[in-house]
mmCIF file of C-alpha atoms in Angstrom:
data_model
loop_
_atom_site.group_PDB
_atom_site.id
_atom_site.type_symbol
_atom_site.label_atom_id
_atom_site.label_comp_id
_atom_site.label_asym_id
_atom_site.label_seq_id
_atom_site.Cartn_x
_atom_site.Cartn_y
_atom_site.Cartn_z
ATOM 1 C CA MET G 1 -12.618 22.443 -1.989
ATOM 2 C CA THR G 2 -15.719 20.014 -3.750
ATOM 3 C CA TYR G 3 -15.196 18.371 -6.837
ATOM 4 C CA GLU G 4 -19.212 18.071 -7.512
ATOM 5 C CA SER G 5 -16.997 19.785 -11.376
ATOM 6 C CA LEU G 6 -16.109 17.030 -12.092
ATOM 7 C CA LYS G 7 -19.882 15.369 -12.192
ATOM 8 C CA ALA G 8 -19.548 17.001 -15.982
ATOM 9 C CA SER G 9 -16.928 14.883 -17.078
ATOM 10 C CA ILE G 10 -18.416 11.295 -15.699
ATOM 11 C CA ARG G 11 -21.007 9.981 -19.072
ATOM 12 C CA ASP G 12 -23.559 7.942 -18.027
ATOM 13 C CA ILE G 13 -24.689 5.476 -20.073
ATOM 14 C CA PRO G 14 -28.250 4.423 -19.446
ATOM 15 C CA ASP G 15 -28.525 0.705 -19.494
ATOM 16 C CA TYR G 16 -26.020 -0.374 -18.767
ATOM 17 C CA PRO G 17 -25.207 -3.027 -18.524
ATOM 18 C CA LYS G 18 -28.317 -4.092 -17.956
ATOM 19 C CA PRO G 19 -31.974 -2.853 -18.762
ATOM 20 C CA GLY G 20 -33.164 0.673 -15.848
ATOM 21 C CA ILE G 21 -29.681 1.110 -14.363
ATOM 22 C CA VAL G 22 -27.199 3.600 -15.337
ATOM 23 C CA PHE G 23 -23.344 3.130 -16.245
ATOM 24 C CA LYS G 24 -20.956 5.682 -14.664
ATOM 25 C CA ASP G 25 -18.003 5.765 -16.708
ATOM 26 C CA ILE G 26 -15.822 7.258 -16.466
ATOM 27 C CA THR G 27 -13.187 7.078 -19.138
ATOM 28 C CA THR G 28 -14.168 10.329 -20.079
ATOM 29 C CA LEU G 29 -13.271 11.205 -16.405
ATOM 30 C CA LEU G 30 -9.475 9.768 -17.528
ATOM 31 C CA LYS G 31 -9.388 10.534 -20.498
ATOM 32 C CA ASP G 32 -9.900 14.799 -19.501
ATOM 33 C CA LYS G 33 -6.107 15.450 -18.657
ATOM 34 C CA SER G 34 -7.598 18.435 -15.688
ATOM 35 C CA ALA G 35 -10.411 16.514 -15.155
ATOM 36 C CA PHE G 36 -8.282 13.049 -14.158
ATOM 37 C CA ARG G 37 -6.206 15.130 -12.197
ATOM 38 C CA MET G 38 -8.431 16.721 -10.737
ATOM 39 C CA ALA G 39 -9.241 14.022 -9.164
ATOM 40 C CA GLN G 40 -6.639 11.722 -7.750
ATOM 41 C CA GLN G 41 -5.319 15.728 -6.093
ATOM 42 C CA ALA G 42 -8.963 15.091 -4.304
ATOM 43 C CA LEU G 43 -7.480 11.998 -2.760
ATOM 44 C CA THR G 44 -4.370 12.924 -2.274
ATOM 45 C CA GLU G 45 -5.668 15.757 -0.403
ATOM 46 C CA ARG G 46 -7.783 13.771 1.865
ATOM 47 C CA TYR G 47 -4.010 11.579 2.478
ATOM 48 C CA ARG G 48 -1.390 12.507 2.924
ATOM 49 C CA SER G 49 -1.621 13.786 6.779
ATOM 50 C CA VAL G 50 -2.951 10.045 7.162
ATOM 51 C CA PRO G 51 -0.345 6.858 8.831
ATOM 52 C CA VAL G 52 -0.279 4.774 5.310
ATOM 53 C CA ASP G 53 2.169 1.869 5.247
ATOM 54 C CA LEU G 54 0.073 0.435 1.949
ATOM 55 C CA VAL G 55 -2.198 1.060 -0.713
ATOM 56 C CA ALA G 56 -3.539 -1.053 -1.980
ATOM 57 C CA ALA G 57 -6.510 -0.923 -4.948
ATOM 58 C CA VAL G 58 -9.433 -3.800 -6.320
ATOM 59 C CA GLU G 59 -9.154 -4.402 -9.861
ATOM 60 C CA ALA G 60 -8.629 -2.873 -12.939
ATOM 61 C CA ARG G 61 -9.782 0.705 -12.697
ATOM 62 C CA GLY G 62 -8.966 0.756 -9.057
ATOM 63 C CA PHE G 63 -5.749 0.507 -10.470
ATOM 64 C CA ILE G 64 -5.601 4.045 -12.024
ATOM 65 C CA PHE G 65 -6.037 5.768 -9.329
ATOM 66 C CA GLY G 66 -4.036 4.062 -6.862
ATOM 67 C CA GLY G 67 -0.955 3.106 -7.928
ATOM 68 C CA ALA G 68 -0.865 6.962 -9.020
ATOM 69 C CA LEU G 69 -1.910 7.535 -5.190
ATOM 70 C CA ALA G 70 0.604 4.745 -3.371
ATOM 71 C CA LEU G 71 3.825 6.785 -4.973
ATOM 72 C CA THR G 72 2.801 9.707 -4.015
ATOM 73 C CA LEU G 73 2.099 9.627 -0.875
ATOM 74 C CA GLY G 74 5.647 7.069 -0.859
ATOM 75 C CA CYS G 75 3.861 3.772 -0.747
ATOM 76 C CA GLY G 76 4.028 0.215 -1.564
ATOM 77 C CA PHE G 77 1.342 -0.862 -3.491
ATOM 78 C CA ILE G 78 -1.037 -3.740 -3.311
ATOM 79 C CA PRO G 79 -3.829 -5.019 -6.068
ATOM 80 C CA LEU G 80 -6.489 -6.612 -5.218
ATOM 81 C CA ARG G 81 -7.676 -8.953 -7.856
ATOM 82 C CA LYS G 82 -10.189 -11.078 -9.145
ATOM 83 C CA PRO G 83 -8.841 -14.883 -8.821
ATOM 84 C CA GLY G 84 -6.593 -16.661 -11.384
ATOM 85 C CA LYS G 85 -3.991 -14.121 -11.927
ATOM 86 C CA LEU G 86 -2.108 -13.586 -9.137
ATOM 87 C CA PRO G 87 0.730 -16.041 -9.218
ATOM 88 C CA ALA G 88 1.609 -16.617 -5.632
ATOM 89 C CA GLU G 89 0.166 -18.101 -2.551
ATOM 90 C CA SER G 90 -3.765 -16.115 -2.148
ATOM 91 C CA LEU G 91 -5.705 -15.544 -0.050
ATOM 92 C CA SER G 92 -9.516 -14.964 -0.423
ATOM 93 C CA GLU G 93 -12.652 -13.846 -0.354
ATOM 94 C CA PRO G 94 -16.645 -13.836 -1.064
ATOM 95 C CA TYR G 95 -18.475 -11.898 -2.303
ATOM 96 C CA ALA G 96 -22.164 -11.056 -2.843
ATOM 97 C CA LEU G 97 -23.826 -10.983 -7.283
ATOM 98 C CA GLU G 98 -26.708 -10.571 -7.895
ATOM 99 C CA TYR G 99 -27.197 -14.058 -8.774
ATOM 100 C CA GLY G 100 -24.085 -15.825 -7.273
ATOM 101 C CA THR G 101 -20.391 -14.510 -5.830
ATOM 102 C CA ASP G 102 -17.666 -13.876 -7.200
ATOM 103 C CA GLU G 103 -13.961 -13.748 -5.104
ATOM 104 C CA ILE G 104 -11.492 -10.893 -4.573
ATOM 105 C CA HIS G 105 -7.810 -11.829 -3.634
ATOM 106 C CA MET G 106 -4.567 -10.930 -2.310
ATOM 107 C CA HIS G 107 -0.860 -12.227 -2.076
ATOM 108 C CA ARG G 108 -0.650 -13.264 1.649
ATOM 109 C CA ASP G 109 2.748 -11.740 2.176
ATOM 110 C CA ALA G 110 1.484 -8.402 0.463
ATOM 111 C CA VAL G 111 0.747 -7.273 4.298
ATOM 112 C CA LEU G 112 2.397 -7.855 7.598
ATOM 113 C CA ARG G 113 0.862 -7.828 10.413
ATOM 114 C CA ASP G 114 -0.167 -4.127 11.594
ATOM 115 C CA GLN G 115 0.345 -2.310 8.346
ATOM 116 C CA ARG G 116 -1.616 0.379 7.409
ATOM 117 C CA VAL G 117 -3.524 -0.318 4.482
ATOM 118 C CA LEU G 118 -5.430 2.635 2.523
ATOM 119 C CA LEU G 119 -8.546 0.493 -0.158
ATOM 120 C CA ILE G 120 -9.099 2.279 -3.005
ATOM 121 C CA ASP G 121 -11.755 1.995 -5.868
ATOM 122 C CA ASP G 122 -12.774 3.751 -8.918
ATOM 123 C CA LEU G 123 -16.914 2.528 -7.178
ATOM 124 C CA LEU G 124 -18.695 2.239 -4.581
ATOM 125 C CA ALA G 125 -21.468 0.263 -4.563
ATOM 126 C CA THR G 126 -23.090 -1.503 -2.449
ATOM 127 C CA GLY G 127 -19.512 -1.625 -0.786
ATOM 128 C CA GLY G 128 -19.587 -5.678 -1.399
ATOM 129 C CA THR G 129 -16.501 -5.939 -3.072
ATOM 130 C CA LEU G 130 -14.926 -3.480 -0.664
ATOM 131 C CA SER G 131 -15.981 -5.164 2.143
ATOM 132 C CA ALA G 132 -14.330 -8.332 0.637
ATOM 133 C CA ALA G 133 -10.874 -6.913 0.621
ATOM 134 C CA ALA G 134 -11.320 -4.991 3.834
ATOM 135 C CA ARG G 135 -11.278 -8.517 5.185
ATOM 136 C CA LEU G 136 -8.755 -9.878 3.151
ATOM 137 C CA VAL G 137 -5.897 -6.624 4.969
ATOM 138 C CA GLU G 138 -7.257 -7.667 8.255
ATOM 139 C CA LYS G 139 -7.631 -11.178 7.834
ATOM 140 C CA ALA G 140 -3.641 -10.700 6.994
ATOM 141 C CA GLY G 141 -3.530 -9.299 10.112
ATOM 142 C CA GLY G 142 -3.256 -6.005 8.625
ATOM 143 C CA VAL G 143 -5.972 -2.641 9.858
ATOM 144 C CA VAL G 144 -7.801 -0.901 6.590
ATOM 145 C CA ALA G 145 -6.711 2.763 7.243
ATOM 146 C CA GLY G 146 -9.184 4.417 5.246
ATOM 147 C CA ILE G 147 -11.508 3.785 2.606
ATOM 148 C CA GLY G 148 -11.437 6.254 -1.064
ATOM 149 C CA VAL G 149 -13.228 5.892 -4.344
ATOM 150 C CA VAL G 150 -13.691 8.340 -6.572
ATOM 151 C CA ILE G 151 -18.097 8.136 -7.383
ATOM 152 C CA GLU G 152 -19.988 7.247 -4.542
ATOM 153 C CA LEU G 153 -23.026 6.126 -5.284
ATOM 154 C CA ALA G 154 -24.725 6.999 -2.075
ATOM 155 C CA PHE G 155 -28.932 5.808 -3.065
ATOM 156 C CA LEU G 156 -26.947 2.100 -2.738
ATOM 157 C CA GLU G 157 -26.420 2.593 0.395
ATOM 158 C CA GLY G 158 -22.855 1.032 0.534
ATOM 159 C CA ARG G 159 -21.864 3.301 2.962
ATOM 160 C CA HIS G 160 -23.331 1.402 5.558
ATOM 161 C CA ARG G 161 -22.501 -2.108 4.855
ATOM 162 C CA LEU G 162 -17.784 0.259 5.433
ATOM 163 C CA ARG G 163 -19.705 2.053 8.765
ATOM 164 C CA ASP G 164 -16.357 0.484 10.915
ATOM 165 C CA TYR G 165 -14.460 2.606 8.061
ATOM 166 C CA ASP G 166 -13.060 5.966 7.374
ATOM 167 C CA VAL G 167 -15.567 6.655 3.665
ATOM 168 C CA PHE G 168 -14.130 9.104 1.144
ATOM 169 C CA ALA G 169 -15.133 9.790 -1.804
ATOM 170 C CA VAL G 170 -14.481 13.117 -4.326
ATOM 171 C CA VAL G 171 -17.823 12.687 -5.742
ATOM 172 C CA THR G 172 -21.418 11.769 -4.659
ATOM 173 C CA TYR G 173 -24.725 10.842 -6.331
ATOM 174 C CA ASP G 174 -27.451 10.936 -3.891
ATOM 175 C CA SER G 175 -29.949 9.174 -6.531
ATOM 176 C CA GLU G 176 -29.468 7.811 -9.992
ATOM 177 C CA MET K 1 20.931 5.517 -15.242
ATOM 178 C CA THR K 2 20.877 1.919 -15.778
ATOM 179 C CA TYR K 3 17.655 -0.087 -13.464
ATOM 180 C CA GLU K 4 19.297 -3.466 -13.132
ATOM 181 C CA SER K 5 18.437 -3.232 -9.405
ATOM 182 C CA LEU K 6 14.674 -3.643 -9.807
ATOM 183 C CA LYS K 7 15.470 -7.369 -10.854
ATOM 184 C CA ALA K 8 16.633 -8.203 -7.016
ATOM 185 C CA SER K 9 12.717 -7.419 -6.293
ATOM 186 C CA ILE K 10 10.433 -9.000 -9.075
ATOM 187 C CA ARG K 11 10.220 -12.533 -7.994
ATOM 188 C CA ASP K 12 10.218 -15.827 -10.375
ATOM 189 C CA ILE K 13 7.787 -17.886 -9.915
ATOM 190 C CA PRO K 14 8.531 -21.302 -11.923
ATOM 191 C CA ASP K 15 5.795 -23.642 -13.872
ATOM 192 C CA TYR K 16 3.748 -20.490 -13.528
ATOM 193 C CA PRO K 17 1.377 -20.285 -15.871
ATOM 194 C CA LYS K 18 2.302 -23.258 -16.662
ATOM 195 C CA PRO K 19 5.022 -26.042 -16.823
ATOM 196 C CA GLY K 20 8.271 -25.258 -17.881
ATOM 197 C CA ILE K 21 7.173 -21.485 -18.003
ATOM 198 C CA VAL K 22 9.052 -18.598 -15.155
ATOM 199 C CA PHE K 23 6.721 -16.070 -14.027
ATOM 200 C CA LYS K 24 8.440 -12.195 -12.896
ATOM 201 C CA ASP K 25 5.931 -11.149 -10.804
ATOM 202 C CA ILE K 26 5.340 -8.086 -10.428
ATOM 203 C CA THR K 27 3.520 -8.110 -6.607
ATOM 204 C CA THR K 28 7.183 -7.853 -5.300
ATOM 205 C CA LEU K 29 8.122 -5.103 -6.340
ATOM 206 C CA LEU K 30 5.136 -2.722 -6.111
ATOM 207 C CA LYS K 31 5.003 -3.606 -2.489
ATOM 208 C CA ASP K 32 8.161 -1.885 -2.107
ATOM 209 C CA LYS K 33 7.713 1.150 -2.700
ATOM 210 C CA SER K 34 11.411 2.375 -3.662
ATOM 211 C CA ALA K 35 11.228 -0.112 -6.167
ATOM 212 C CA PHE K 36 8.094 0.992 -7.053
ATOM 213 C CA ARG K 37 9.006 4.593 -7.582
ATOM 214 C CA MET K 38 12.368 3.225 -9.074
ATOM 215 C CA ALA K 39 10.407 1.535 -12.065
ATOM 216 C CA GLN K 40 7.671 4.490 -12.189
ATOM 217 C CA GLN K 41 10.432 6.864 -12.543
ATOM 218 C CA ALA K 42 12.233 5.615 -15.456
ATOM 219 C CA LEU K 43 9.335 5.699 -17.379
ATOM 220 C CA THR K 44 9.361 9.685 -15.820
ATOM 221 C CA GLU K 45 11.973 10.409 -17.555
ATOM 222 C CA ARG K 46 12.296 7.833 -20.300
ATOM 223 C CA TYR K 47 8.794 10.351 -21.726
ATOM 224 C CA ARG K 48 8.562 13.276 -20.278
ATOM 225 C CA SER K 49 10.586 15.104 -23.656
ATOM 226 C CA VAL K 50 8.549 13.557 -25.704
ATOM 227 C CA PRO K 51 5.955 14.933 -26.258
ATOM 228 C CA VAL K 52 2.080 12.813 -25.843
ATOM 229 C CA ASP K 53 -1.866 14.310 -25.255
ATOM 230 C CA LEU K 54 -2.324 11.116 -24.077
ATOM 231 C CA VAL K 55 -1.196 7.374 -21.920
ATOM 232 C CA ALA K 56 -3.240 4.262 -22.768
ATOM 233 C CA ALA K 57 -2.491 0.847 -21.017
ATOM 234 C CA VAL K 58 -3.746 -2.803 -21.331
ATOM 235 C CA GLU K 59 -5.396 -4.162 -19.007
ATOM 236 C CA ALA K 60 -4.734 -4.628 -15.195
ATOM 237 C CA ARG K 61 -0.711 -4.446 -15.004
ATOM 238 C CA GLY K 62 -1.094 -1.400 -17.077
ATOM 239 C CA PHE K 63 -2.980 0.765 -15.494
ATOM 240 C CA ILE K 64 -1.159 0.909 -12.211
ATOM 241 C CA PHE K 65 1.948 2.211 -14.346
ATOM 242 C CA GLY K 66 -0.219 3.870 -17.011
ATOM 243 C CA GLY K 67 -1.902 5.980 -14.591
ATOM 244 C CA ALA K 68 0.724 7.543 -12.785
ATOM 245 C CA LEU K 69 2.532 8.454 -15.248
ATOM 246 C CA ALA K 70 0.038 10.162 -17.304
ATOM 247 C CA LEU K 71 -0.170 12.235 -14.249
ATOM 248 C CA THR K 72 2.977 13.325 -14.254
ATOM 249 C CA LEU K 73 3.387 14.579 -17.874
ATOM 250 C CA GLY K 74 -0.398 15.565 -17.360
ATOM 251 C CA CYS K 75 -2.233 13.861 -19.608
ATOM 252 C CA GLY K 76 -5.465 12.319 -20.281
ATOM 253 C CA PHE K 77 -6.139 8.641 -19.556
ATOM 254 C CA ILE K 78 -7.410 5.788 -21.917
ATOM 255 C CA PRO K 79 -8.036 2.776 -20.828
ATOM 256 C CA LEU K 80 -7.290 -0.771 -23.042
ATOM 257 C CA ARG K 81 -9.549 -3.643 -22.417
ATOM 258 C CA LYS K 82 -10.467 -7.229 -21.992
ATOM 259 C CA PRO K 83 -13.657 -7.704 -24.675
ATOM 260 C CA GLY K 84 -17.146 -7.149 -22.829
ATOM 261 C CA LYS K 85 -16.094 -4.185 -19.719
ATOM 262 C CA LEU K 86 -16.271 -1.302 -21.886
ATOM 263 C CA PRO K 87 -19.535 1.026 -22.023
ATOM 264 C CA ALA K 88 -19.702 2.418 -24.804
ATOM 265 C CA GLU K 89 -18.806 1.864 -28.228
ATOM 266 C CA SER K 90 -16.028 0.568 -28.618
ATOM 267 C CA LEU K 91 -13.370 -0.151 -31.799
ATOM 268 C CA SER K 92 -11.100 -3.527 -31.094
ATOM 269 C CA GLU K 93 -8.120 -5.590 -32.122
ATOM 270 C CA PRO K 94 -7.472 -10.047 -32.398
ATOM 271 C CA TYR K 95 -3.755 -11.048 -31.269
ATOM 272 C CA ALA K 96 -3.117 -14.041 -30.889
ATOM 273 C CA LEU K 97 -2.453 -16.164 -27.956
ATOM 274 C CA GLU K 98 -0.660 -19.727 -27.652
ATOM 275 C CA TYR K 99 -4.288 -21.299 -27.921
ATOM 276 C CA GLY K 100 -6.776 -19.526 -30.388
ATOM 277 C CA THR K 101 -7.155 -15.336 -29.466
ATOM 278 C CA ASP K 102 -7.905 -12.427 -27.854
ATOM 279 C CA GLU K 103 -8.584 -9.183 -28.056
ATOM 280 C CA ILE K 104 -8.657 -5.507 -27.309
ATOM 281 C CA HIS K 105 -11.162 -3.063 -27.580
ATOM 282 C CA MET K 106 -11.156 0.820 -26.860
ATOM 283 C CA HIS K 107 -13.671 3.336 -27.170
ATOM 284 C CA ARG K 108 -14.470 4.496 -30.235
ATOM 285 C CA ASP K 109 -14.461 7.982 -28.721
ATOM 286 C CA ALA K 110 -10.686 8.043 -26.973
ATOM 287 C CA VAL K 111 -8.497 8.418 -29.562
ATOM 288 C CA LEU K 112 -8.749 12.315 -31.765
ATOM 289 C CA ARG K 113 -7.348 11.906 -35.590
ATOM 290 C CA ASP K 114 -3.349 13.219 -34.676
ATOM 291 C CA GLN K 115 -3.582 12.835 -31.473
ATOM 292 C CA ARG K 116 -0.341 10.970 -30.003
ATOM 293 C CA VAL K 117 -0.475 7.831 -27.288
ATOM 294 C CA LEU K 118 2.507 6.402 -24.970
ATOM 295 C CA LEU K 119 1.141 3.259 -24.782
ATOM 296 C CA ILE K 120 2.577 1.154 -21.455
ATOM 297 C CA ASP K 121 2.069 -2.481 -20.141
ATOM 298 C CA ASP K 122 4.067 -3.519 -16.548
ATOM 299 C CA LEU K 123 5.566 -6.780 -19.745
ATOM 300 C CA LEU K 124 6.682 -7.313 -22.645
ATOM 301 C CA ALA K 125 6.490 -10.834 -23.906
ATOM 302 C CA THR K 126 6.163 -11.843 -27.852
ATOM 303 C CA GLY K 127 4.393 -8.634 -28.217
ATOM 304 C CA GLY K 128 0.511 -9.961 -29.393
ATOM 305 C CA THR K 129 -1.229 -7.542 -26.914
ATOM 306 C CA LEU K 130 1.200 -4.325 -27.619
ATOM 307 C CA SER K 131 0.393 -5.003 -31.066
ATOM 308 C CA ALA K 132 -2.846 -5.425 -31.366
ATOM 309 C CA ALA K 133 -3.297 -2.003 -28.818
ATOM 310 C CA ALA K 134 -0.987 0.146 -31.230
ATOM 311 C CA ARG K 135 -3.171 -0.844 -34.215
ATOM 312 C CA LEU K 136 -6.673 0.606 -31.927
ATOM 313 C CA VAL K 137 -4.375 3.604 -31.567
ATOM 314 C CA GLU K 138 -4.095 3.493 -35.724
ATOM 315 C CA LYS K 139 -7.341 2.724 -36.614
ATOM 316 C CA ALA K 140 -9.065 5.211 -34.263
ATOM 317 C CA GLY K 141 -6.767 8.136 -35.706
ATOM 318 C CA GLY K 142 -4.259 8.302 -33.645
ATOM 319 C CA VAL K 143 -0.434 8.091 -33.183
ATOM 320 C CA VAL K 144 1.574 5.362 -31.303
ATOM 321 C CA ALA K 145 3.868 8.364 -29.984
ATOM 322 C CA GLY K 146 6.450 5.393 -27.893
ATOM 323 C CA ILE K 147 5.639 2.088 -26.136
ATOM 324 C CA GLY K 148 7.283 1.933 -22.364
ATOM 325 C CA VAL K 149 6.952 -1.151 -20.249
ATOM 326 C CA VAL K 150 8.608 -2.403 -16.600
ATOM 327 C CA ILE K 151 10.071 -5.817 -18.271
ATOM 328 C CA GLU K 152 11.202 -6.666 -21.854
ATOM 329 C CA LEU K 153 11.258 -10.776 -21.712
ATOM 330 C CA ALA K 154 14.217 -10.047 -24.278
ATOM 331 C CA PHE K 155 14.394 -13.975 -25.954
ATOM 332 C CA LEU K 156 11.173 -13.750 -26.604
ATOM 333 C CA GLU K 157 11.556 -10.783 -29.427
ATOM 334 C CA GLY K 158 8.307 -9.301 -29.213
ATOM 335 C CA ARG K 159 10.292 -5.781 -29.850
ATOM 336 C CA HIS K 160 10.560 -7.525 -33.486
ATOM 337 C CA ARG K 161 7.009 -7.404 -34.169
ATOM 338 C CA LEU K 162 7.050 -4.362 -32.267
ATOM 339 C CA ARG K 163 10.038 -2.698 -35.169
ATOM 340 C CA ASP K 164 7.484 -0.056 -36.307
ATOM 341 C CA TYR K 165 7.384 1.508 -32.902
ATOM 342 C CA ASP K 166 10.007 3.113 -29.791
ATOM 343 C CA VAL K 167 9.620 1.071 -27.278
ATOM 344 C CA PHE K 168 11.176 1.071 -24.196
ATOM 345 C CA ALA K 169 11.690 -1.395 -20.892
ATOM 346 C CA VAL K 170 13.106 -0.035 -17.069
ATOM 347 C CA VAL K 171 14.214 -3.632 -17.048
ATOM 348 C CA THR K 172 14.682 -6.530 -19.668
ATOM 349 C CA TYR K 173 15.882 -10.080 -18.881
ATOM 350 C CA ASP K 174 18.474 -12.302 -21.759
ATOM 351 C CA SER K 175 16.743 -15.349 -21.336
ATOM 352 C CA GLU K 176 14.405 -16.592 -19.020
#
């Protein structure tokens, strides 16, 4: 089954967040109940037979798909958060932004040794955030069971940075 | 059915985010697959027979429960976001913080006139954010079909501020 038809529900926002960038807006997909269900079903089908102990998703849009997927797969859920959001002792990993760096955080007790963790986000662009998320899981002793996203911007070659992992995208854009 | 047993999976963090406050940490509930499923099931049971067109959830933890609930109820999903996060034309509503104010935003085209919108968040404290969320839906011409949260801190009397709405909490704390 192909999910290319979902692209009709994803809105292009030209020059956002800055001139020359075309932002893929998934809020139009989310508010369309058929499109949202189809996108989620694609993730479910892909991971239904993969052994997974926990689904970890990246704040904030990743939570929309990751929480639902954890429930469907019968897993626990781990929020991967921006700095200053988690109340207990946390691990962190930096990742590069265009100018400077940011960090992603996870509670130290979120993952037990050898637990299999599926990483979910809405978008794969350069792969910086998801690469940091994978290092975070491994730092805690977990195993990355896969990386799943709704949208892949393939022309940014994020998959190359994630080449050590199994990466799945529901829909892929080969050019802007 | 009572969901009071879920409290065993919610972690108290004393003196967070500041001295004298006991923070209710749901990351321990989320990573426990049975507890997470039970919390979500409580929301599903409550709203299964309520007419709802859209589920709107408050960034970021509300997305974890709200996305899954929209899928279960067969609805579209609307993210209610902090300033600067939505790419298209948005409506906003201010709400009071202890010091100063913040804003919650929603895309102007998220809700059509008379659509029934269920509001979801993880926590009801003073009710400031959810009250602003309700005003946002009504400003767009929608109808608030209900307000559902996982945790209610009843001693903060947020329900009073939301007295015009039907409010449901999975678990309630009557004192700190």
